[in-house]
mmCIF file with all atom_site columns, C-alpha atoms in Angstrom:
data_model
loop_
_atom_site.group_PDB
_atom_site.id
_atom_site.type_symbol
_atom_site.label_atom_id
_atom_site.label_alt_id
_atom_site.label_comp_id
_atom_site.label_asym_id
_atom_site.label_entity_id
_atom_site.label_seq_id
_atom_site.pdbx_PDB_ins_code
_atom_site.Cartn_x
_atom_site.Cartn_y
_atom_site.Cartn_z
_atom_site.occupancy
_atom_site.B_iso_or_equiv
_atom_site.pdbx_formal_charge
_atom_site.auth_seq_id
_atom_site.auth_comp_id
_atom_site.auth_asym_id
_atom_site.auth_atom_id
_atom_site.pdbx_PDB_model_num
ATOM 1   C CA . UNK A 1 1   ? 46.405 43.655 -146.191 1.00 38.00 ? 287 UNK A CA 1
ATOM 2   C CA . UNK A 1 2   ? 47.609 46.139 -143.826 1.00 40.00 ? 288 UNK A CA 1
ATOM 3   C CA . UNK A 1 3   ? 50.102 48.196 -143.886 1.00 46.00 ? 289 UNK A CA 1
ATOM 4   C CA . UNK A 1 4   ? 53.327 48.856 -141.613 1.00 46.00 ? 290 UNK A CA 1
ATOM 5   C CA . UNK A 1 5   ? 53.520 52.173 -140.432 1.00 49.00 ? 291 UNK A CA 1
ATOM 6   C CA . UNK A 1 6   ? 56.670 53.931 -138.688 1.00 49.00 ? 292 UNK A CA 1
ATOM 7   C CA . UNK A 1 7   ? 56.736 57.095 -136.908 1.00 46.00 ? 293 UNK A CA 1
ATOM 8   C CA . UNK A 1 8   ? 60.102 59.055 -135.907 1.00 45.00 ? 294 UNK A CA 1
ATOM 9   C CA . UNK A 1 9   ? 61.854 61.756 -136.607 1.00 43.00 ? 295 UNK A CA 1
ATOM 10  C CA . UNK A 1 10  ? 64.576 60.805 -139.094 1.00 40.00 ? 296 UNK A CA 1
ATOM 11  C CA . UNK A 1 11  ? 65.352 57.175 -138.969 1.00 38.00 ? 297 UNK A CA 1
ATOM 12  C CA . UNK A 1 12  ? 62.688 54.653 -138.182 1.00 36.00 ? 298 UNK A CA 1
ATOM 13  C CA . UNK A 1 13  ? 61.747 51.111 -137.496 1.00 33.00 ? 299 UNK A CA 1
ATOM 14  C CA . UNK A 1 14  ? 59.236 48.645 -138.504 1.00 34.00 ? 300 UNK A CA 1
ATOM 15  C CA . UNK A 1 15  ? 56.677 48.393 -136.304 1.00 36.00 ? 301 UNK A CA 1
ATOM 16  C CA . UNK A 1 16  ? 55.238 44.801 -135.401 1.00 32.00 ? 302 UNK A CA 1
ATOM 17  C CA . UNK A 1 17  ? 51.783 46.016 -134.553 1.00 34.00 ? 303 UNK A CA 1
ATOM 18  C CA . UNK A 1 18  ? 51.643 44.955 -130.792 1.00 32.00 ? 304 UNK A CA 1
ATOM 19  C CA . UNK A 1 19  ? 51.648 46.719 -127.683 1.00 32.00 ? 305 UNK A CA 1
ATOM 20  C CA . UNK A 1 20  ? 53.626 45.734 -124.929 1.00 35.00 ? 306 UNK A CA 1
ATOM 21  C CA . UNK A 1 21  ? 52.568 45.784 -121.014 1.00 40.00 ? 307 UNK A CA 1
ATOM 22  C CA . UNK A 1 22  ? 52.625 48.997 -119.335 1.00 40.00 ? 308 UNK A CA 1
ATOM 23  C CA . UNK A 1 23  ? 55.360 50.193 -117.642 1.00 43.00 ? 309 UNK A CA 1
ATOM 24  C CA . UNK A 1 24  ? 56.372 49.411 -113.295 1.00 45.00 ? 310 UNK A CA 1
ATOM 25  C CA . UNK A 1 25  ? 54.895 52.662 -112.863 1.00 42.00 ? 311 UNK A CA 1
ATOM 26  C CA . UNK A 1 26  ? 51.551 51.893 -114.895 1.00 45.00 ? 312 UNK A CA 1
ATOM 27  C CA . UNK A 1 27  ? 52.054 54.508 -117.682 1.00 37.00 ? 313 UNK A CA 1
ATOM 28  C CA . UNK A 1 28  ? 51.663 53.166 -120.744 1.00 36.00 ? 314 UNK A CA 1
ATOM 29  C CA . UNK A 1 29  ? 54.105 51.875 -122.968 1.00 35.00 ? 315 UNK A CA 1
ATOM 30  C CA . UNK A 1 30  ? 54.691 52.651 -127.018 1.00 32.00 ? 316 UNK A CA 1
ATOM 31  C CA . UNK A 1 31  ? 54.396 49.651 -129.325 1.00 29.00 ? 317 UNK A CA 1
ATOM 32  C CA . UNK A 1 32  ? 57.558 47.677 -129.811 1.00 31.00 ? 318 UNK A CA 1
ATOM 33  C CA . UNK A 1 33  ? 59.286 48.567 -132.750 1.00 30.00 ? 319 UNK A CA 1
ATOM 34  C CA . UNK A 1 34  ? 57.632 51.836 -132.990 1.00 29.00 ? 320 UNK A CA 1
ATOM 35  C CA . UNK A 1 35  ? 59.378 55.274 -132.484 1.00 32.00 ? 321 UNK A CA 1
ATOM 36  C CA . UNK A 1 36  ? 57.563 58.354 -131.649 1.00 37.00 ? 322 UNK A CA 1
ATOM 37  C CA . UNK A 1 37  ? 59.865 60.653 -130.302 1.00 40.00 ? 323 UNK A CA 1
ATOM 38  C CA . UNK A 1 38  ? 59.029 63.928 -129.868 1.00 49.00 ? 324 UNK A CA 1
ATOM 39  C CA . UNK A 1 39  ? 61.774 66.002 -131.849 1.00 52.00 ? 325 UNK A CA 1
ATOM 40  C CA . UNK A 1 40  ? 62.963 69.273 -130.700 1.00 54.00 ? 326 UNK A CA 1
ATOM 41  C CA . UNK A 1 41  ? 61.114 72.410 -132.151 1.00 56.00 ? 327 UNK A CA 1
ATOM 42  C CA . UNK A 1 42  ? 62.308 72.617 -135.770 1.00 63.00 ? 328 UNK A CA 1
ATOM 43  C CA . UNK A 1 43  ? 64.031 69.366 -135.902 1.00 74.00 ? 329 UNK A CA 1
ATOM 44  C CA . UNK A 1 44  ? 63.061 67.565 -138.945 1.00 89.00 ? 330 UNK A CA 1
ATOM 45  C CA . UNK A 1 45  ? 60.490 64.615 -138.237 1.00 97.00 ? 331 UNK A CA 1
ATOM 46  C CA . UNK A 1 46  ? 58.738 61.935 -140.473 1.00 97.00 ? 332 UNK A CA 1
ATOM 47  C CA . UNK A 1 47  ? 56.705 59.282 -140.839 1.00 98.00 ? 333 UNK A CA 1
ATOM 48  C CA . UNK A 1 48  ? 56.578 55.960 -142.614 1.00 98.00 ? 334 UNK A CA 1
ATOM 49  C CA . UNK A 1 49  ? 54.434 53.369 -143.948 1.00 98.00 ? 335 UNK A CA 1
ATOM 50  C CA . UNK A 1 50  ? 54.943 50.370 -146.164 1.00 98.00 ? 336 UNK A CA 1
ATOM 51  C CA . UNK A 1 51  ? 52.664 50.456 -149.383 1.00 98.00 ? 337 UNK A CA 1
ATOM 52  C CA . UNK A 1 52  ? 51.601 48.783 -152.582 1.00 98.00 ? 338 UNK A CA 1
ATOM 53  C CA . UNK A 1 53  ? 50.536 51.067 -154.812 1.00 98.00 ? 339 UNK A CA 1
ATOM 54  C CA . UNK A 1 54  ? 47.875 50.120 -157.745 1.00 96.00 ? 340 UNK A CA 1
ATOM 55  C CA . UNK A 1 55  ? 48.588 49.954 -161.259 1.00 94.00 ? 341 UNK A CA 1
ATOM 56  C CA . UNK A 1 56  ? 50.566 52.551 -162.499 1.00 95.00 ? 342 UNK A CA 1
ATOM 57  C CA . UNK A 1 57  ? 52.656 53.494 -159.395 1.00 97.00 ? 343 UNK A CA 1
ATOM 58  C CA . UNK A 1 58  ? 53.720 55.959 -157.785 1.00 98.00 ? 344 UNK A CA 1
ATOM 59  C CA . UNK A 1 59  ? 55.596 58.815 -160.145 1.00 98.00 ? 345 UNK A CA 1
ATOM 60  C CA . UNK A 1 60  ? 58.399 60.678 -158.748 1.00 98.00 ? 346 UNK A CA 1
ATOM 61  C CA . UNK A 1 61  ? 60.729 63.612 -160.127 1.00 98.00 ? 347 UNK A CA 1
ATOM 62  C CA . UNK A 1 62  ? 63.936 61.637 -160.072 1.00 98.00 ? 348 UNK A CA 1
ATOM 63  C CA . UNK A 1 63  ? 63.214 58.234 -162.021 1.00 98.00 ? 349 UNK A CA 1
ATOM 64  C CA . UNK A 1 64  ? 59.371 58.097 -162.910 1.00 98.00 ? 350 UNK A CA 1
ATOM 65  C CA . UNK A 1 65  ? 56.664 55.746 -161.847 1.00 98.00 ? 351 UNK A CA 1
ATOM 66  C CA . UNK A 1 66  ? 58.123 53.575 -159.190 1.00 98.00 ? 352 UNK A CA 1
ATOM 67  C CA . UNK A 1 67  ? 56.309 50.081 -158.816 1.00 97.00 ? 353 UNK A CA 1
ATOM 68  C CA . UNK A 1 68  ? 55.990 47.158 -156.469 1.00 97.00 ? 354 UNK A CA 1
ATOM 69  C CA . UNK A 1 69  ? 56.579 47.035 -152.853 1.00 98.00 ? 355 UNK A CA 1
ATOM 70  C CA . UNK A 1 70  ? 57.232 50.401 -151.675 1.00 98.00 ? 356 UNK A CA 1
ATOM 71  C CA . UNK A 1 71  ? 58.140 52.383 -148.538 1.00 98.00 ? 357 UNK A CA 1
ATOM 72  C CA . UNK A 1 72  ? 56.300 55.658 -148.377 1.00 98.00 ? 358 UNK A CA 1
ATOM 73  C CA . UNK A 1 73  ? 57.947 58.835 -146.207 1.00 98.00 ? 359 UNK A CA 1
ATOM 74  C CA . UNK A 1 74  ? 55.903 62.296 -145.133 1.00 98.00 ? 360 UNK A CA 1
ATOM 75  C CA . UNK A 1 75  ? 58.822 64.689 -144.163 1.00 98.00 ? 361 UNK A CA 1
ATOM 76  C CA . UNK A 1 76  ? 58.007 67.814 -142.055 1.00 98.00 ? 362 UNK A CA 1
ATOM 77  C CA . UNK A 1 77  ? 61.074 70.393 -142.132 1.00 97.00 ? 363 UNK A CA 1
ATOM 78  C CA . UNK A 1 78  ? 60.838 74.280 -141.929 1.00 95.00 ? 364 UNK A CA 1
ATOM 79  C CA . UNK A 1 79  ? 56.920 74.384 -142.642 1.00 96.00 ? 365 UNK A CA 1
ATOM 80  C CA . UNK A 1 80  ? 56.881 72.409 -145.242 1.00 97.00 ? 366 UNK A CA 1
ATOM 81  C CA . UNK A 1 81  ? 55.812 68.520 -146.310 1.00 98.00 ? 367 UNK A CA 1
ATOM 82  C CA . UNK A 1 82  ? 57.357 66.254 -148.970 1.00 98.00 ? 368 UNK A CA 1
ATOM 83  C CA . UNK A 1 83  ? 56.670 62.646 -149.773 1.00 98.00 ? 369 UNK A CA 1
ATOM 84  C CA . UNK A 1 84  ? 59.000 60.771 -150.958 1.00 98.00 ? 370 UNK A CA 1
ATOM 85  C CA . UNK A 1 85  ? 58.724 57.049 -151.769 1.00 98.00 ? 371 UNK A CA 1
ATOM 86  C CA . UNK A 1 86  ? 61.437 54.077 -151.740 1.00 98.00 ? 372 UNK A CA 1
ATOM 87  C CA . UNK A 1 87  ? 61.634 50.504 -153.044 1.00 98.00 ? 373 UNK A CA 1
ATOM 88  C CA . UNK A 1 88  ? 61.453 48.554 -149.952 1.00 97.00 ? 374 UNK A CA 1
ATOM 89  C CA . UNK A 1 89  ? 64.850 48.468 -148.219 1.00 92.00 ? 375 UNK A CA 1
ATOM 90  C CA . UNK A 1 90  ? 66.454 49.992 -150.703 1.00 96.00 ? 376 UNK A CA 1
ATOM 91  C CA . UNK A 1 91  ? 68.434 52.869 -150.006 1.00 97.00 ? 377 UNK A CA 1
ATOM 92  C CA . UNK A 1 92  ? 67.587 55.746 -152.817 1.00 98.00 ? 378 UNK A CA 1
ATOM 93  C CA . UNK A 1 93  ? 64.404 57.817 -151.673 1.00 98.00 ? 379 UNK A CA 1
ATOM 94  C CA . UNK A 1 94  ? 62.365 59.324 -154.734 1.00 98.00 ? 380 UNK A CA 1
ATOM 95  C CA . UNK A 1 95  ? 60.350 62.739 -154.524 1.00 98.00 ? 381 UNK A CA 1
ATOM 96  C CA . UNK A 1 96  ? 56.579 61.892 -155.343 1.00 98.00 ? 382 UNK A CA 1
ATOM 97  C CA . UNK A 1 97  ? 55.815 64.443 -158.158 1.00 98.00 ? 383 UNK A CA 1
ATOM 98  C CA . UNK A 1 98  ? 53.633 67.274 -156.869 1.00 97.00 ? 384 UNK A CA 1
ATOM 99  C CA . UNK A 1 99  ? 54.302 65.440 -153.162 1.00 97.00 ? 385 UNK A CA 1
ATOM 100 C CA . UNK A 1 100 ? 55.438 68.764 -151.538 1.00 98.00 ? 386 UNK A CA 1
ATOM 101 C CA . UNK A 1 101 ? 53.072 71.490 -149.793 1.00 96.00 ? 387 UNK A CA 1
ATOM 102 C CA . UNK A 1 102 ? 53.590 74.007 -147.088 1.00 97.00 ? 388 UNK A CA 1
ATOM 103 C CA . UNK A 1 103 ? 52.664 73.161 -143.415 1.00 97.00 ? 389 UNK A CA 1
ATOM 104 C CA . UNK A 1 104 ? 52.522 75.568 -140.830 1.00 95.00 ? 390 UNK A CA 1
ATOM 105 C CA . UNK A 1 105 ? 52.406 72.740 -138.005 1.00 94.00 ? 391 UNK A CA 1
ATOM 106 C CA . UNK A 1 106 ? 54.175 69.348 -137.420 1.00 96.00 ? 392 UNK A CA 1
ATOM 107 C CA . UNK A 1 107 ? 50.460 68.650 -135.841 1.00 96.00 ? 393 UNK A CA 1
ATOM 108 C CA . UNK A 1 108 ? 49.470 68.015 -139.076 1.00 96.00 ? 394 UNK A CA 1
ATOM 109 C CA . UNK A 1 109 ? 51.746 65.237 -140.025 1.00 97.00 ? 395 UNK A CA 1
ATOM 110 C CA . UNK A 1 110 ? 49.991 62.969 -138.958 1.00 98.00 ? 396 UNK A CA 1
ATOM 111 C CA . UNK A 1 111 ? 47.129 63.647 -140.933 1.00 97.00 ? 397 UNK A CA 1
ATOM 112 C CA . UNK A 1 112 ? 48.909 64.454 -143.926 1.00 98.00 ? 398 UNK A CA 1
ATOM 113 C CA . UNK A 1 113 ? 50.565 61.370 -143.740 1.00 98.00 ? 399 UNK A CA 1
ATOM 114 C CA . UNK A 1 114 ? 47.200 59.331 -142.941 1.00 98.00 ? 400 UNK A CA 1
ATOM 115 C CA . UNK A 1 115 ? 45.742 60.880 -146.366 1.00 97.00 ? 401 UNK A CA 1
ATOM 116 C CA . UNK A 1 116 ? 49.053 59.988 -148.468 1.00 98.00 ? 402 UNK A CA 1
ATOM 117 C CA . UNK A 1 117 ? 48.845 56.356 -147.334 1.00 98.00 ? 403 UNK A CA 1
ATOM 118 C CA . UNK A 1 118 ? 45.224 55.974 -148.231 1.00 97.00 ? 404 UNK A CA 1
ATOM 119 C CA . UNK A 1 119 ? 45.449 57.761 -151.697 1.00 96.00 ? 405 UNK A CA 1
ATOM 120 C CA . UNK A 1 120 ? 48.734 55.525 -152.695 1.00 97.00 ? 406 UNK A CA 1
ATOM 121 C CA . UNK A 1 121 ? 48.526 52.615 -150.635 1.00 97.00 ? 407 UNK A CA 1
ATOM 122 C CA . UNK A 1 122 ? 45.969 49.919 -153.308 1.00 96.00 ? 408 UNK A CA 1
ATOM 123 C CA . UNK A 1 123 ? 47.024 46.688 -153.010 1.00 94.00 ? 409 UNK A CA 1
ATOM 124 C CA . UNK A 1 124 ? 43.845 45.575 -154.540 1.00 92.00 ? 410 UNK A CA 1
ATOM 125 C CA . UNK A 1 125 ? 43.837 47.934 -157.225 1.00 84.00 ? 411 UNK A CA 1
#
């Protein structure tokens, strides 16, 4: 299974995986559905991805383990990263428990983000 990954600053869309032609002037163009804005300096930004997450969930500070279908967020604000997780569509977010670290760089959120959807994303188990 794959999984769905956004990319934004605040609010963001599914992706649908494909790329569209480039643009009349031959630059290319950013996958439909798929927002990567470049936020002004200090502006919050995030990333999403859509995850399963193997037996025993995903705990968070608010509620618990969280189960099931599950969107996954890496927020980068004022040097510092949290993960919070969501039932999909749903509208309450959850902080993952110990999902917060410092971050001196939005370049890393990517990355950071890469390595939260591989440790929590097991759809297999």
């Amino acid at each position: 299974m794959l999984v769905s990954e956004r990319v934004g600053t605040e609010a963001a869309t599914p992706g649908n995986g494909t790329s569209p032609a480039p643009a009349a002037d031959g630059t290319p163009s950013a996958p439909a559905g798929d927002t990567a804005m470049a936020a002004p300096a200090g502006e919050p930004q995030s990333r999403t991805a859509d995850i399963v997450p193997g037996p025993g969930g995903v705990m968070t500070d608010e509620v618990g383990v969280v189960t099931g279908e599950l969107t996954l967020r890496t927020e980068f604000a004022a040097g510092q990263v949290t993960l919070r997780v969501q039932y999909r569509e749903a509208d309450e977010w959850y902080t993952v428990t110990g999902g917060r670290v410092a971050l001196p760089d939005v370049s890393g959120l990517d990355a950071v983000h890469g390595v939260a959807v591989g440790l929590l994303h097991r759809p297999e188990g």
